[in-house]
CSV table of C-alpha atoms in Angstrom, one decimal:
chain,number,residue,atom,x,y,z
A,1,UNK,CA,0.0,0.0,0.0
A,2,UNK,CA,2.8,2.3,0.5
A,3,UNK,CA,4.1,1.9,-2.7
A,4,UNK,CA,0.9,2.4,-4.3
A,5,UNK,CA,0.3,5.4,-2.2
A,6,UNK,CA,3.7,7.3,-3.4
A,7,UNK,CA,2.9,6.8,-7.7
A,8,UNK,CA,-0.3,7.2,-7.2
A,9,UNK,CA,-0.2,10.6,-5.7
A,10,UNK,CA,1.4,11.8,-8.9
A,11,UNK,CA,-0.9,9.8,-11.4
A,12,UNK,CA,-3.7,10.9,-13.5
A,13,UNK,CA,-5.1,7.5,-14.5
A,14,UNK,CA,-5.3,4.4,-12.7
A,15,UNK,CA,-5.4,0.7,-13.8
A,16,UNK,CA,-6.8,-1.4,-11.8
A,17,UNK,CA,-5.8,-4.7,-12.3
A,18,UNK,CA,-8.7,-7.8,-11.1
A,19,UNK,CA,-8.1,-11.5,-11.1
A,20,UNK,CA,-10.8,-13.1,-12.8
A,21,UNK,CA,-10.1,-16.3,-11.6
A,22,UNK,CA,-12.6,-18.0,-8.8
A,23,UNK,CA,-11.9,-16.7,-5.4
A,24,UNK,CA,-9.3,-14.4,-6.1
A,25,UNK,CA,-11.6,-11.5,-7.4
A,26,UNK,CA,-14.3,-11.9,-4.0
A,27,UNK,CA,-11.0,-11.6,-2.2
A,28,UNK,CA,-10.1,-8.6,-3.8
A,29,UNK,CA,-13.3,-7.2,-3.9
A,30,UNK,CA,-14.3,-8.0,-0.2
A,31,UNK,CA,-14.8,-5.6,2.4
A,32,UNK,CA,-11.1,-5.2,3.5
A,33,UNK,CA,-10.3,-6.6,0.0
A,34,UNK,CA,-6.8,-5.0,-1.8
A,35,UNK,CA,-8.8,-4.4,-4.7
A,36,UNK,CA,-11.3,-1.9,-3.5
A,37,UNK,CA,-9.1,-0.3,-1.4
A,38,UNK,CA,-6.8,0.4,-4.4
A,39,UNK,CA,-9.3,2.2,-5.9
A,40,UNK,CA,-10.7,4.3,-2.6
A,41,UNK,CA,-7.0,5.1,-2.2
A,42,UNK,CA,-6.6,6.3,-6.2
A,43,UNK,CA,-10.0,8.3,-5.8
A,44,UNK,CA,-8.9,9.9,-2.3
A,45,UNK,CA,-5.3,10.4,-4.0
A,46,UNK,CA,-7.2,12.9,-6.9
A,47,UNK,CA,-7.2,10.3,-9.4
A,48,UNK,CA,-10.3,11.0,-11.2
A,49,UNK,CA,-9.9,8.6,-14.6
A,50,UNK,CA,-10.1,4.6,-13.7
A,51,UNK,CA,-9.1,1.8,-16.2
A,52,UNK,CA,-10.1,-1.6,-15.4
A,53,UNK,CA,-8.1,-4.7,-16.7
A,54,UNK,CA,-9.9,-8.0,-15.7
A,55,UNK,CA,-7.1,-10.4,-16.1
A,56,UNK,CA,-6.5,-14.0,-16.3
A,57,UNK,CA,-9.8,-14.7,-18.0
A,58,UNK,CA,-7.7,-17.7,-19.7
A,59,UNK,CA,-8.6,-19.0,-16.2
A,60,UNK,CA,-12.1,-18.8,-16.5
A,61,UNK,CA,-12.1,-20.0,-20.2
A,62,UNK,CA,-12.8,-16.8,-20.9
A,63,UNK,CA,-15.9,-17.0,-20.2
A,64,UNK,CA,-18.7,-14.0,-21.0
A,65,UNK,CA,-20.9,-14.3,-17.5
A,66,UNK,CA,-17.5,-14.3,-15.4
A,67,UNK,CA,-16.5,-11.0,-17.4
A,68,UNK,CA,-20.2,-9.7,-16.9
A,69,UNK,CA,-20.2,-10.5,-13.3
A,70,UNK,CA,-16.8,-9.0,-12.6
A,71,UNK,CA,-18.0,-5.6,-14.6
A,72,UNK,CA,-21.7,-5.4,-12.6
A,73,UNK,CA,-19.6,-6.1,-8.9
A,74,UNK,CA,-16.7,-3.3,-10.0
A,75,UNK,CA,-19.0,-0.8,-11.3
A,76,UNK,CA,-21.1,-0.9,-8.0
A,77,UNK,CA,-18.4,-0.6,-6.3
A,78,UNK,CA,-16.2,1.9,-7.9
A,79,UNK,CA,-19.7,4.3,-7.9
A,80,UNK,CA,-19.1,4.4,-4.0
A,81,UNK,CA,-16.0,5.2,-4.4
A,82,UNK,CA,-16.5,8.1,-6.4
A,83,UNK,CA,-15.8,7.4,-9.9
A,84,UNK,CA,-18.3,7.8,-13.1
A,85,UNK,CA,-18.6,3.7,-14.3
A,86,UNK,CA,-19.4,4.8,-17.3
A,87,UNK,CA,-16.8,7.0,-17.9
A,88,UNK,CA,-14.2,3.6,-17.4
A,89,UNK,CA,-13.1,1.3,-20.0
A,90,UNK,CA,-13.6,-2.6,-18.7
A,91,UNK,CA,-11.0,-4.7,-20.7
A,92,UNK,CA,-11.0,-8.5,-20.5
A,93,UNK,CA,-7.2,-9.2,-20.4
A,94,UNK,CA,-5.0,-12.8,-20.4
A,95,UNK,CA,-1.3,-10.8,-18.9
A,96,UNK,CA,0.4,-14.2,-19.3
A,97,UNK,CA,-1.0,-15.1,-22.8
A,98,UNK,CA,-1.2,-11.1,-23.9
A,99,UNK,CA,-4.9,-11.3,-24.9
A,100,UNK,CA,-6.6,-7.9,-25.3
A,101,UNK,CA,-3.3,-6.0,-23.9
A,102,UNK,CA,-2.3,-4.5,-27.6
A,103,UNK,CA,-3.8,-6.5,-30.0
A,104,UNK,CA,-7.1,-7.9,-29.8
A,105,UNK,CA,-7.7,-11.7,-28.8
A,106,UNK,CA,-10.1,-14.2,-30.9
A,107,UNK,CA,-10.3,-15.8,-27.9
A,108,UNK,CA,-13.3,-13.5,-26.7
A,109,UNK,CA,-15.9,-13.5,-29.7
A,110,UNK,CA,-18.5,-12.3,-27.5
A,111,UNK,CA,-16.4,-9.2,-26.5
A,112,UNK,CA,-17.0,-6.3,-28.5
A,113,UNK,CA,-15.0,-3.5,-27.1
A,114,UNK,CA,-15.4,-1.1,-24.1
A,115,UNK,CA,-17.4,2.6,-24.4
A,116,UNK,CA,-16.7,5.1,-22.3
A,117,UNK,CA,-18.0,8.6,-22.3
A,118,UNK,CA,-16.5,11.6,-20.2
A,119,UNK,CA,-17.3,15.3,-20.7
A,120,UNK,CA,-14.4,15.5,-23.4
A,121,UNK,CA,-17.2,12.5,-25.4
A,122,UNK,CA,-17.4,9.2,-26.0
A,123,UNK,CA,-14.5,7.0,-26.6
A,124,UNK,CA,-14.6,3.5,-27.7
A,125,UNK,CA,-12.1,0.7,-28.2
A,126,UNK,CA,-11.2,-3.3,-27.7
A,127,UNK,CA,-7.9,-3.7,-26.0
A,128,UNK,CA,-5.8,-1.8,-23.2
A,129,UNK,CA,-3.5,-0.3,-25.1
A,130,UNK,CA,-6.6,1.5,-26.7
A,131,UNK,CA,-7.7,2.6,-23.6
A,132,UNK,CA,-4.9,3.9,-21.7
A,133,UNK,CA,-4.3,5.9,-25.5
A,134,UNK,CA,-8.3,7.5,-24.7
A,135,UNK,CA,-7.0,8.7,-21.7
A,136,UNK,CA,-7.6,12.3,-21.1
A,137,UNK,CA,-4.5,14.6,-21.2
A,138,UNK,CA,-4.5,17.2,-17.8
């Protein structure tokens, strides 16, 4: 947490990284989960635009109701916190295999990209690199 409190203090976008796989995302998200308190800690820091990378969905066969699931728990949460939910791009992401990180992964038919929309519009794209390229200069 230390570490996360000293980069983030300087940041103007956070990506918050969620394990997809069973367990390990109700940990995170749980009440004194790491996950959510990540993202109080980015909102309380001044960090007011939120990318969220749901990783190893190999795990999970990348499977459309997991992703779905994950997105419907984060949003509710995250709109506590502070931040817009629709103004934050949801990308299903394999790290390990590099699925959805720059190029986008025939491993998720069913995905068809994130929207977002801030005051600056809407913005649109399929893989991380597209979304940390919509974020919005200071």
């Amino acid at each position: 947490i230390k570490n996360m409190i000293t980069g983030t203090s300087q940041a103007d976008c956070a990506v918050l990284i969620i394990a997809a796989g069973t367990g390990e995302f109700e940990a995170g998200i749980s009440k004194d989960g790491q996950t959510r308190e990540h993202a109080l800690l980015a909102y309380t820091l001044g960090v007011k635009q939120l990318i969220v990378a749901i990783n190893k969905m190999d795990t999970t066969k990348w499977s459309e109701d997991r992703f779905k699931e994950i997105v419907k728990e984060t949003s509710n949460f995250i709109k506590k916190v502070g931040f817009n939910p629709k103004s934050v791009a949801f990308v299903p992401i394999s790290g390990f295999n590099g699925d959805n990180m720059i190029d986008s992964s025939s491993n998720c038919p069913w995905y068809k990209g994130w929207e977002k929309e801030t005051k600056a519009g809407k913005s649109s794209g399929k893989t991380l690199l597209d979304a940390i390229d919509a974020i919005e200069p200071p």
